[in-house]
Coordinates of C-alpha atoms in Angstrom, one line a residue:
X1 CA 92.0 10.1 158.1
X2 CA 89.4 12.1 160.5
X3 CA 90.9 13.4 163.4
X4 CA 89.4 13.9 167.0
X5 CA 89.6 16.9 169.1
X6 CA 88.7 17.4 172.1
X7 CA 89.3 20.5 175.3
X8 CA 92.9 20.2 176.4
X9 CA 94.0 17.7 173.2
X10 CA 96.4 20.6 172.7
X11 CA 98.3 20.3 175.9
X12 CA 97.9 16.3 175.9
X13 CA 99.3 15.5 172.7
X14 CA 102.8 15.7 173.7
X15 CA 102.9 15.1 177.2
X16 CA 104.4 12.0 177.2
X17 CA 107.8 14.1 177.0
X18 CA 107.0 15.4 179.9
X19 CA 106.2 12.9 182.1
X20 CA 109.1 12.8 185.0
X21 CA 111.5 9.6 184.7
X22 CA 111.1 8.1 188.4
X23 CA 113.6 5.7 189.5
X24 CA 111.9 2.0 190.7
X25 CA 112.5 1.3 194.1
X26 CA 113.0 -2.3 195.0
X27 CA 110.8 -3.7 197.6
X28 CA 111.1 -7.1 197.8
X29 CA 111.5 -10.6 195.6
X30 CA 108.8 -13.0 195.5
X31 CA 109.1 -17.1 195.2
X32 CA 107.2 -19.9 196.2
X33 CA 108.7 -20.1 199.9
X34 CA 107.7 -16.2 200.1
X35 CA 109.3 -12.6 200.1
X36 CA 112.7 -12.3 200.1
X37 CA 114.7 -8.9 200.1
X38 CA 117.0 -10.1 197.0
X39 CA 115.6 -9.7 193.8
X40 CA 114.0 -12.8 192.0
X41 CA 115.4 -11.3 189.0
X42 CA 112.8 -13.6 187.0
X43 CA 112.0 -11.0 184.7
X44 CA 108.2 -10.7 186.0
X45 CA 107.4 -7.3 187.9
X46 CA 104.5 -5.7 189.9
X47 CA 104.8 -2.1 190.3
X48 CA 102.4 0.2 192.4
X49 CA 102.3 3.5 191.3
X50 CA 100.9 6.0 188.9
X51 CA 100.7 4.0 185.3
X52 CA 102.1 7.2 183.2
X53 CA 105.0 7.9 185.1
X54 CA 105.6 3.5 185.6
X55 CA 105.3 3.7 182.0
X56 CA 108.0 6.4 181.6
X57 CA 110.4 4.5 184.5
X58 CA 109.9 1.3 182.1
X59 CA 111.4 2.6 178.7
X60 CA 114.8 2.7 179.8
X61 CA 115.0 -1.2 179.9
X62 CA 112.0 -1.9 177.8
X63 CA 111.4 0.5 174.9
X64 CA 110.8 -1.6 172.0
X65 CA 110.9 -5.2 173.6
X66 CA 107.1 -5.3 175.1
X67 CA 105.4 -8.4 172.5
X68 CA 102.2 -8.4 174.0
X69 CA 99.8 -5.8 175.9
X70 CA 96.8 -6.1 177.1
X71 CA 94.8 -3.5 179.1
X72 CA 91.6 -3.1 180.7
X73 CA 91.0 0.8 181.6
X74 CA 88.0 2.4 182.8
X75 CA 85.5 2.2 180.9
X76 CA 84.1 5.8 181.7
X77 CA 81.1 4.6 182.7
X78 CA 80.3 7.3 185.8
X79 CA 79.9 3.9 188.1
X80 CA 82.2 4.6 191.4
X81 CA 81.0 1.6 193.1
X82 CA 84.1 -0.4 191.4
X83 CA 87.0 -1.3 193.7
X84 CA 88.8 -0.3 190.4
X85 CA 87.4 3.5 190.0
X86 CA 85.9 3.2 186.7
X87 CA 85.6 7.3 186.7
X88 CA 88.4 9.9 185.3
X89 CA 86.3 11.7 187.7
X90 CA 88.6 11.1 190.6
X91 CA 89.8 13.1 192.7
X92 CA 93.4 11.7 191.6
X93 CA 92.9 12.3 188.0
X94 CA 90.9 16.0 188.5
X95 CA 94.6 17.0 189.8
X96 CA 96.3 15.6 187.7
X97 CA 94.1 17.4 185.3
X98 CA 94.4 20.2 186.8
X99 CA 98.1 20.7 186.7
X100 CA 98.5 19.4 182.6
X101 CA 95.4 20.7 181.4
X102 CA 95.3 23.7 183.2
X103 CA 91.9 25.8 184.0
X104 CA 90.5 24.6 180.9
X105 CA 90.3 20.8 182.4
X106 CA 87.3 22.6 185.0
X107 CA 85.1 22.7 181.9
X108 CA 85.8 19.2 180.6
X109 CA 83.2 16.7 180.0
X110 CA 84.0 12.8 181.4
X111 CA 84.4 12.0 177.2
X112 CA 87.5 14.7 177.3
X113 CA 89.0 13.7 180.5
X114 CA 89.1 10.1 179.6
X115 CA 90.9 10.9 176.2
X116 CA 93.6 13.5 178.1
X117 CA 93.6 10.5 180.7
X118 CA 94.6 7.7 177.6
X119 CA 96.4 9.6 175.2
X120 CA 99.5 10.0 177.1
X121 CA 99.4 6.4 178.0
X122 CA 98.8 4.9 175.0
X123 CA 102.0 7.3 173.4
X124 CA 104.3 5.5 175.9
X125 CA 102.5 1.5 175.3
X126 CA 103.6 2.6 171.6
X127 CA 107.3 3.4 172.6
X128 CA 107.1 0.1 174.8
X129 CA 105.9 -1.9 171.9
X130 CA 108.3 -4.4 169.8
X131 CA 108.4 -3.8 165.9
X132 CA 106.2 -7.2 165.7
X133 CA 103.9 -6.9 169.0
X134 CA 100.2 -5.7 169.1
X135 CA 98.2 -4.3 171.8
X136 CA 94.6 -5.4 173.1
X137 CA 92.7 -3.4 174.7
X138 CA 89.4 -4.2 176.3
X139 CA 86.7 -1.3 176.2
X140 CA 82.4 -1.2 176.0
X141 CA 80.4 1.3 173.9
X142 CA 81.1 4.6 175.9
X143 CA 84.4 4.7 174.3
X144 CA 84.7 3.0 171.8
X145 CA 84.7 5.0 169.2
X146 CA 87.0 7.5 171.0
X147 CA 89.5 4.7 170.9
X148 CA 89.5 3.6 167.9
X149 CA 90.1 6.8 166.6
X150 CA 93.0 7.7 169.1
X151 CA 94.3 4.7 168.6
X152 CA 94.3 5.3 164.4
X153 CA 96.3 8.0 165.6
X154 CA 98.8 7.0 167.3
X155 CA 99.6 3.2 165.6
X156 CA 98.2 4.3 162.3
X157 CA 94.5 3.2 160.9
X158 CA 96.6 0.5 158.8
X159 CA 97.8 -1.2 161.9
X160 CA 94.2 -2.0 163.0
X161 CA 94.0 -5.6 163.1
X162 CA 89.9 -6.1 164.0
X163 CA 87.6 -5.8 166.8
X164 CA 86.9 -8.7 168.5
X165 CA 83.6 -9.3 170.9
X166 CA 83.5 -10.8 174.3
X167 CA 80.4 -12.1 176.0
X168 CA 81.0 -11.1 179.1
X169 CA 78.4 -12.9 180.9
X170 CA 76.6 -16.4 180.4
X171 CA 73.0 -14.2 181.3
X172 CA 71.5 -13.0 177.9
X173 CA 70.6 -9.0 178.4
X174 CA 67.0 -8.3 178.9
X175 CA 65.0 -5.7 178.7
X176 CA 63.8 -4.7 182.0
X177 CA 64.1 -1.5 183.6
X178 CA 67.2 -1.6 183.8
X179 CA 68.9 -2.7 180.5
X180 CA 71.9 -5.2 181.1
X181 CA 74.3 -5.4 178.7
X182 CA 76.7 -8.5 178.1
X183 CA 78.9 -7.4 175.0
X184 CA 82.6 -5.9 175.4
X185 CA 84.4 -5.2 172.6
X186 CA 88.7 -5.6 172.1
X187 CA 90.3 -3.5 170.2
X188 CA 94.1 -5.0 168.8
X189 CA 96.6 -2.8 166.8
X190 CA 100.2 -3.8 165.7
X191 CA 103.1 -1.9 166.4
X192 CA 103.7 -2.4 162.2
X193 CA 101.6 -3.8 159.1
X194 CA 103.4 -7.9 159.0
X195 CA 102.1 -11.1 158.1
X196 CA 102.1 -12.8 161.2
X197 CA 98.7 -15.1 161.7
X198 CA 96.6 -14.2 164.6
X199 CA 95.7 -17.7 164.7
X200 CA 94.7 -17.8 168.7
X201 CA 94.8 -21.1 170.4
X202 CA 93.8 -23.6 167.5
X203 CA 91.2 -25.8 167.1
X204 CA 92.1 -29.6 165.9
X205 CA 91.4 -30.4 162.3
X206 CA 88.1 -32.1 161.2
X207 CA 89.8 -34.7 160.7
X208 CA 91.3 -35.4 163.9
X209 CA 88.8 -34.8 166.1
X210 CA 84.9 -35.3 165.2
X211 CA 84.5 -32.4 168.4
X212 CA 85.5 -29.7 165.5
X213 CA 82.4 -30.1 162.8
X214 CA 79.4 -32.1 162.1
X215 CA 79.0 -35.0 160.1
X216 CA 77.3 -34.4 156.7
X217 CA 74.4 -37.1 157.5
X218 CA 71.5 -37.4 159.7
X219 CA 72.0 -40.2 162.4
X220 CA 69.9 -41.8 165.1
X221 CA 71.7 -41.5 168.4
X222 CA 70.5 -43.2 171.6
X223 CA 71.7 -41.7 174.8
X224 CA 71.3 -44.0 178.0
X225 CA 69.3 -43.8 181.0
X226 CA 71.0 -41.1 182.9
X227 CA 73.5 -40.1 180.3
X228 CA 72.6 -36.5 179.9
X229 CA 71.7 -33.6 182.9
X230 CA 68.5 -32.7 182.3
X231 CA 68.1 -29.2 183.9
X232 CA 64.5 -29.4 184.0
X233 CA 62.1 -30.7 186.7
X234 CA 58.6 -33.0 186.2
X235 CA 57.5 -32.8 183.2
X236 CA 56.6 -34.6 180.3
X237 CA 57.9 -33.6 176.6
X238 CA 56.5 -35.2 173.9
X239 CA 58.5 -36.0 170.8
X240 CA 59.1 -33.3 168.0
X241 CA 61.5 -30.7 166.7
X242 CA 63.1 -29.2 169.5
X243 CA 66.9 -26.7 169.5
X244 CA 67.5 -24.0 167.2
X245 CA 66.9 -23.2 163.4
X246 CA 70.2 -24.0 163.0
X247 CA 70.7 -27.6 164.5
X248 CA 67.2 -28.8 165.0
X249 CA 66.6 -31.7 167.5
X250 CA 64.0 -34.6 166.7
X251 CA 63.5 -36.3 169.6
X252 CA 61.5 -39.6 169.1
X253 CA 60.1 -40.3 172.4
X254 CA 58.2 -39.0 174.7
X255 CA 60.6 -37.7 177.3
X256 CA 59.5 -38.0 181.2
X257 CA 61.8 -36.0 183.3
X258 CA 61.4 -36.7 187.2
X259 CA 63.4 -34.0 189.5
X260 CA 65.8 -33.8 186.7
X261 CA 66.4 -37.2 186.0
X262 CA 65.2 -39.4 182.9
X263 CA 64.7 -43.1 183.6
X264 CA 64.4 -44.4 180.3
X265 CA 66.3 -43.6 177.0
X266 CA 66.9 -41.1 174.9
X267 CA 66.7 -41.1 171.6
X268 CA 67.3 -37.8 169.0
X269 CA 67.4 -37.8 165.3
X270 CA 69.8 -34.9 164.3
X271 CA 72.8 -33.4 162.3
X272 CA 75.3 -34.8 165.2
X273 CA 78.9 -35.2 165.3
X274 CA 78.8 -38.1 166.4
X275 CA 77.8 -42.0 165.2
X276 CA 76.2 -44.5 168.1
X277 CA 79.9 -45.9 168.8
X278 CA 81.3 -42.8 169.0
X279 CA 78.9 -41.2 171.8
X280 CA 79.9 -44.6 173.7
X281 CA 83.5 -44.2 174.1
X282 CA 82.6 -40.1 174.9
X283 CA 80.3 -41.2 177.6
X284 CA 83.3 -43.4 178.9
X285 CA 85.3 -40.6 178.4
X286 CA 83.3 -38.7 181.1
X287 CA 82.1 -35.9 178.1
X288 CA 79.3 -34.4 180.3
X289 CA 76.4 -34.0 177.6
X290 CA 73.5 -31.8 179.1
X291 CA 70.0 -30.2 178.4
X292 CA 69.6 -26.5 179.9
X293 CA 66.0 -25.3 178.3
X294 CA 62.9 -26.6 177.0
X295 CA 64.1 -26.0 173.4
X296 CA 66.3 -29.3 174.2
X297 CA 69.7 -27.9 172.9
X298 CA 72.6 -30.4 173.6
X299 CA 75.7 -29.1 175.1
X300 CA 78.6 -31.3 175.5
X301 CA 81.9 -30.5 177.4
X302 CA 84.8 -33.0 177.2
X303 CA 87.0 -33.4 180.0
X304 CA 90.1 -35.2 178.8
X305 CA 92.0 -32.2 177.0
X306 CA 94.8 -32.3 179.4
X307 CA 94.6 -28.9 180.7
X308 CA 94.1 -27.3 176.4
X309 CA 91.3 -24.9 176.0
X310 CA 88.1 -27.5 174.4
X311 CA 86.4 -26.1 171.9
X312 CA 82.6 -25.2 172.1
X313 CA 80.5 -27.3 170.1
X314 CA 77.8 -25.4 169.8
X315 CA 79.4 -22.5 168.3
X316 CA 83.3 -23.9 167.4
X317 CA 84.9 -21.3 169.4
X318 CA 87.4 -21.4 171.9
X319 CA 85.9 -21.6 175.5
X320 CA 86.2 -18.8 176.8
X321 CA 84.6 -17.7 180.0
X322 CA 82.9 -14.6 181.7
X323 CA 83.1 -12.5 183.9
X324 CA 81.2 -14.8 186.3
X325 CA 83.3 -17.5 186.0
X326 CA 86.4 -15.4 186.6
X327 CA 84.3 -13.8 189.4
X328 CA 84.1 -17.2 191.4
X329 CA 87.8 -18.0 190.3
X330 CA 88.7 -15.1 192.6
X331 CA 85.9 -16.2 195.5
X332 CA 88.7 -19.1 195.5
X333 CA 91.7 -17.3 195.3
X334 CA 90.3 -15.1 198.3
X335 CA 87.4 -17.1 199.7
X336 CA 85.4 -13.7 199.6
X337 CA 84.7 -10.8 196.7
X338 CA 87.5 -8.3 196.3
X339 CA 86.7 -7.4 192.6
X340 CA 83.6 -6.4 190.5
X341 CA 83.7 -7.7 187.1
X342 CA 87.3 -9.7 186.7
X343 CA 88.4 -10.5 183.7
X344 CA 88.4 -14.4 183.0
X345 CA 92.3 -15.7 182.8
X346 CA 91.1 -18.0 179.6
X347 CA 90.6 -14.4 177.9
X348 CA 94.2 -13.1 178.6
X349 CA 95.4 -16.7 177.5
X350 CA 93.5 -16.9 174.3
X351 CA 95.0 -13.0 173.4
X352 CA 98.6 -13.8 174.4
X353 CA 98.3 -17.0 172.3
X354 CA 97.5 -14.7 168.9
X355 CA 101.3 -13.9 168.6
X356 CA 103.3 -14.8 171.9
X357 CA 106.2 -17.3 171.9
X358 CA 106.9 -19.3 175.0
X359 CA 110.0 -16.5 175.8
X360 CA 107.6 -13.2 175.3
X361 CA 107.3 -10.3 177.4
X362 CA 103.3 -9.2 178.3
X363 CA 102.4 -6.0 179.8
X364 CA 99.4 -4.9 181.4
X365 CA 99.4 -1.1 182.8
X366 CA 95.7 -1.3 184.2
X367 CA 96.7 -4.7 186.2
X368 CA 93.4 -4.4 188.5
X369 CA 92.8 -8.2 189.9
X370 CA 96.6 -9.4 188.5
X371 CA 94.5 -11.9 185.9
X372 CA 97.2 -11.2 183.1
X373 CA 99.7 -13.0 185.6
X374 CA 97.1 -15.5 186.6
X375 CA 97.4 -15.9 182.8
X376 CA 101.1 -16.4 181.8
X377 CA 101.9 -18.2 184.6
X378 CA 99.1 -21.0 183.9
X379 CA 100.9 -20.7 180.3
X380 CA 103.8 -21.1 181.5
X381 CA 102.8 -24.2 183.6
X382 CA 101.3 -26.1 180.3
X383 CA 104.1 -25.5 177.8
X384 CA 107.3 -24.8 180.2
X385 CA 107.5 -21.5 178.6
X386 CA 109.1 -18.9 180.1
X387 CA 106.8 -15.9 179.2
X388 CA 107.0 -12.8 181.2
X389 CA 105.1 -10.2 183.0
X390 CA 104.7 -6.7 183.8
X391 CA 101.7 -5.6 185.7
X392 CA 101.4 -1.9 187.0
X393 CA 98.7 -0.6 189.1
X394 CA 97.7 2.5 190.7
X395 CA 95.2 1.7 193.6
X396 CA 96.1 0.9 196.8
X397 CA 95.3 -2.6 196.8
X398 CA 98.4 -3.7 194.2
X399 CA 99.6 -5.4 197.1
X400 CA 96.6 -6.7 198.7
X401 CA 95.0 -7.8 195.7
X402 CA 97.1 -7.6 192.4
X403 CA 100.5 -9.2 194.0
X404 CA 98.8 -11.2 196.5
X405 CA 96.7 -12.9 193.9
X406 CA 100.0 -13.6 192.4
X407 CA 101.5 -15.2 195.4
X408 CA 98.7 -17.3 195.7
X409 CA 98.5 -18.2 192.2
X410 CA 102.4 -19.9 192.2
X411 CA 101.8 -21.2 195.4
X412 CA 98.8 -22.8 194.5
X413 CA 94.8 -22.3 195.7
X414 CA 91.8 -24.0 196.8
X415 CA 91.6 -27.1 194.0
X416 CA 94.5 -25.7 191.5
X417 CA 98.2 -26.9 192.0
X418 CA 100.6 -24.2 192.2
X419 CA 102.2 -22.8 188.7
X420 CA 105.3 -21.8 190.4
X421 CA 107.5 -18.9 189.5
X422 CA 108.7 -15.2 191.1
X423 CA 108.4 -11.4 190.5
X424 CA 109.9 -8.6 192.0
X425 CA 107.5 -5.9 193.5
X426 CA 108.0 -2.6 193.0
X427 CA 106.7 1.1 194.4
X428 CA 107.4 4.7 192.1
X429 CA 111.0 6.6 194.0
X430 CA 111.6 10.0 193.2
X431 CA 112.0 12.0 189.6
X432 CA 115.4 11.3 188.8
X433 CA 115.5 15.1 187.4
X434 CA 114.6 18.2 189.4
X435 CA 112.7 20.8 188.5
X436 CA 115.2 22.4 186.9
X437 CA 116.5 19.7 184.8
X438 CA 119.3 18.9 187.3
X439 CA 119.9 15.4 188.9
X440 CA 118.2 15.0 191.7
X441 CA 120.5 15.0 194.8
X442 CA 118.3 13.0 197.0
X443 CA 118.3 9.5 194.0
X444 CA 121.2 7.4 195.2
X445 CA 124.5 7.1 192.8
X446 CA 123.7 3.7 192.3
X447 CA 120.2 4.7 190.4
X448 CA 121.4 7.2 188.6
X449 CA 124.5 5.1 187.0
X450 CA 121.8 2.0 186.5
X451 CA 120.0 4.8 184.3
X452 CA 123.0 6.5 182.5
X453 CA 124.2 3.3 181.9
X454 CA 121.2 2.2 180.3
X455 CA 120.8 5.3 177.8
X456 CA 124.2 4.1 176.7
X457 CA 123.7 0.3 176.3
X458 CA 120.3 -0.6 176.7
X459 CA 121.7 -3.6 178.7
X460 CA 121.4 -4.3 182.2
X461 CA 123.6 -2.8 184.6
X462 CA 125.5 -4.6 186.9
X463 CA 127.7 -2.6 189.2
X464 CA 131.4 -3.1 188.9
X465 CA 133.5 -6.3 190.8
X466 CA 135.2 -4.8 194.0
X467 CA 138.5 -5.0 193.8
X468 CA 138.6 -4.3 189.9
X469 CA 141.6 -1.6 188.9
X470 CA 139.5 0.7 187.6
X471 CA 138.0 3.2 191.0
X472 CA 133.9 1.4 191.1
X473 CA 132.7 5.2 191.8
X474 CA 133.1 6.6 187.9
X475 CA 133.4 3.2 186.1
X476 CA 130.3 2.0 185.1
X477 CA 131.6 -1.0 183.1
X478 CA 132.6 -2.2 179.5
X479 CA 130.2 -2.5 176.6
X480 CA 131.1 -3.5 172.7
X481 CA 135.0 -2.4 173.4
X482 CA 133.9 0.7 174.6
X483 CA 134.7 1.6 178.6
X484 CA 132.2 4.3 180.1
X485 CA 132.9 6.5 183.6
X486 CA 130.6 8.2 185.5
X487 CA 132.7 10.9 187.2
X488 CA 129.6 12.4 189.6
X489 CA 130.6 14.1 193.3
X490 CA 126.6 15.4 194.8
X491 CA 127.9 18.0 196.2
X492 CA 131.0 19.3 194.1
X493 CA 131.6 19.9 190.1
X494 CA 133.8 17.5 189.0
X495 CA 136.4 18.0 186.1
X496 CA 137.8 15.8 183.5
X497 CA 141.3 16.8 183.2
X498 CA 144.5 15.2 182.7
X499 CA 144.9 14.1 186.5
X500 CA 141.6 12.2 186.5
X501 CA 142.0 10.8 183.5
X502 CA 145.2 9.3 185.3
X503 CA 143.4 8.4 188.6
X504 CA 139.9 6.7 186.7
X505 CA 141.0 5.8 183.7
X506 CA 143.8 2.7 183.8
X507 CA 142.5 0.0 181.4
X508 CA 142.9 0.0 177.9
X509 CA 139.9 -0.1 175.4
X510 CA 139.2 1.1 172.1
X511 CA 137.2 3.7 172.9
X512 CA 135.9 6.0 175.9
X513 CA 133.1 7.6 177.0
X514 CA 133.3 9.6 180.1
X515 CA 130.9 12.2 181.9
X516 CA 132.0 14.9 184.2
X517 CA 130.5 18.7 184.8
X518 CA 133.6 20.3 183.2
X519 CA 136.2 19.1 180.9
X520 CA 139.4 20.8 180.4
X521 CA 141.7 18.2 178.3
X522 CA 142.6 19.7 174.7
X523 CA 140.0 18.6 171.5
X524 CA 143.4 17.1 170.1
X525 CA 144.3 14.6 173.2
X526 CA 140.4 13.3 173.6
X527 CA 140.8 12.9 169.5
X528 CA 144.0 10.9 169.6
X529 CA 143.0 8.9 172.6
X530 CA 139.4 8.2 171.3
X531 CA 137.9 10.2 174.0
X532 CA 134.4 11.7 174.2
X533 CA 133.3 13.8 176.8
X534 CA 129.7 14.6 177.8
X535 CA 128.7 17.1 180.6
X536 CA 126.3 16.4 183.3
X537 CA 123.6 16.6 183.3
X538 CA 123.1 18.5 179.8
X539 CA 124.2 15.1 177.8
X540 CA 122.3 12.9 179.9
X541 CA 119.8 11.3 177.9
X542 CA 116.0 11.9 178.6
X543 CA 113.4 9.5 178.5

């Protein structure tokens, strides 16, 4: 399998390890009836702060239990005009650079930055990932092939499921001065080789629905005075073959259009999907049938799918929109521009719906305009799932933008009822290790039992009953018969010996673990008693 190198891949390659667990710090809840300083404890999170180290504070909880991510980085496309820099060229990331890399990061190129920049990141998604999740990721042509080779790298070339392509805008590119470009490219890789189906959100058979294929036959349809929307003004088009090369119109009368308007009947010969009877009950329906360009292409949108993605007739695929339309989705949300180039929530629907169940867990580290919650949360509303989300962003406006978007979303906005829902918001605390590997005095005790706790269990913590026997500064609680104590003093070494054995310990279990700085009970006792001791902080596990 080829390999790419690049300055300062040496250094990169394993800095994930070395990323600094911070502790989350808690800054409010989030429900319909607004913030609260109690935690929602929904299960859906924003946190604000740098994505590597958010990454690192998640694995704790997380590692292994992520179904679904989706992320939209930079792009590296040297354009600093985005809200969301879109340049590894910041001054942010040129320190950051600076202190991993070292002096080699001053002689970089933007390609090299944004793979030291994506590595790390993409080693921790990997950890985050379940056995049977996959990753999307959204990228253009100046990286593409950068990431796909990374990306064999770290979730192995066999994990690749396919590339898909986006159209990012309804505008065909042209070829003016200044060449636009509508294509964007998604990447998806499995944590592991299985047989699930990336089936997406599915069309109905051809045999339900006459929306999904053509009919075999030529037919004669008749469209009514003012049926279709003719998007063209005062002219006269004489019958002929009209559309594409692939579904050819024959229209058999001359056609008068008067300020967009026809005031007599249409009538097309054609490869349609429907029959004469059929087109009746869609135009009762309210199906919305229009004409857009000379070439007289029909376009039909159906209106009566109860809130399911309609398929495209055109070109059978599932309707998903561009950047435009997610564009004026914000102008709603807002009721000005905050964003350049949103992604379209149908997008981040239609991905999630490859593999997600209604109970899944979807992460996006690059949250940007919070669309990836816009997302789950209009899932959720459909099916009554209970899908999940993690957004973590950066940029100063996570609040502003990312959770406010959010807020506004379960409350409802402009024309859309509100999805409901919660999340807790969160903001990056302090390393809980110093510099030299020792806890870090200024974390609370509380954090840093939540964390040994979790190395131990991977459960949640919850702090011990007041009142319980057992003293609630060392016990940390009970887990598969096995009691665990926490015996931690900031500013004194604190001894496991037979006297605070006596004082901590006064339940029965079957076995116990117990951390101290020093122990001094015999090997013999701890065996007899089921005892393991582990010092702190050496046996403290690292993330």
């Amino acid at each position: 399998m080829p390999a790419l190198n690049w300055i300062g891949k040496d250094k990169i390659i394993n800095h994930h390890q070395d990323v600094p667990y911070k502790v989350l710090n808690h800054e409010y809840g989030f429900f319909a009836n607004g913030k609260t300083k109690t935690h929602a404890d929904s299960g859906n999170l924003i946190i604000n702060g740098d994505n590597l180290e958010a990454l690192k504070s998640l694995l704790p909880k997380y590692e292994g239990k992520v179904n679904c991510i989706y992320i939209d980085p930079p792009y590296n496309t040297g354009n600093e005009s985005w809200v969301y820099n879109d340049n590894v060229n910041s001054s942010q990331m040129k320190k950051w650079l600076g202190k991993v890399v070292g002096k080699e990061s001053e002689d970089l190129t933007r390609h090299d930055k944004w793979l030291c920049m994506m590595y790390p990141r993409l080693k921790l998604l990997h950890k985050l990932l379940d056995s049977n999740g996959a990753i999307f990721i959204s990228i253009d042509e100046n990286e593409l092939y950068n990431l796909q080779i990374i990306m064999d790298e770290i979730f192995g070339k066999g994990n690749f499921v396919g590339q898909y392509n986006w159209f990012k805008s309804a505008t065909p590119p042209n070829l003016s001065y200044k060449i636009k470009k509508n294509l964007e490219y998604i990447l998806c890789y499995t944590k592991k080789s299985n047989s699930d189906k990336f089936t997406g959100i599915k069309k109905e058979s051809a045999s339900d629905d006459p929306f999904t294929k053509p009919q075999n036959s030529y037919k004669d349809l008749c469209f009514p005075k003012g049926s279709i929307n003719i998007k063209l003004e005062n002219q006269t088009i004489v019958k002929g073959t009209y559309g594409t090369i692939k579904f050819p119109n024959e229209l058999l009368d001359d056609l008068i259009i008067k300020n967009g308007f026809n005031e007599n009947e249409i009538r097309f010969r054609n490869r349609f999907i429907w029959v004469q009877d059929k087109l009746d009950e869609e135009l009762l329906n309210k199906t919305k049938i229009n004409i857009n360009s000379k070439s007289l292409v029909l376009s039909y949108k159906k209106e009566n799918y109860n809130n399911e993605v309609p398929p495209n007739l055109i070109d059978e695929q599932v309707d998903v929109e561009t950047t435009e339309n997610a564009g004026r989705e914000l102008l709603k949300i807002f009721g000005e521009k905050v964003f350049d180039y949103p992604k379209p929530h149908s997008l981040i629907e239609y991905l999630i719906n490859f593999l997600c169940d209604k109970n899944s867990i979807i992460l996006d580290s690059f949250a940007g305009s919070g669309t990836t919650a816009h997302a789950v949360l209009n899932l959720n509303k459909q099916d009554g799932g209970n899908r999940k989300f993690i957004l973590i962003e950066m940029e100063d406006y996570a609040e502003t933008i990312t959770a406010e978007r959010v807020k506004r979303v379960i409350n409802g906005y402009a024309d859309k009822e509100p999805t409901g829902g919660s999340f807790d918001y969160y903001t990056l605390g302090e390393p809980l290790f110093d510099e030299n590997n020792n806890l870090n005095e200024t974390v609370s005790i509380e954090k840093i039992r939540e964390y040994v706790w979790f190395t131990e269990t991977r459960s949640s913590y919850s702090p011990p009953l007041e009142g319980c026997p057992q003293d609630g500064v060392a016990f940390l609680g009970i887990y598969n018969d096995t009691s665990y104590y926490f015996i931690y003093e900031k500013d004194n070494l604190t001894t496991l010996d037979y006297d605070s054995l006596a004082h901590y310990v006064q339940q029965k279990a079957e076995r116990y673990i117990i951390y101290a700085a020093n122990c001094l009970l015999p090997e013999s006792f701890m065996r007899e008693k089921n005892i393991e001791f582990k010092k702190i902080p050496r046996d403290i596990t690292r993330f």
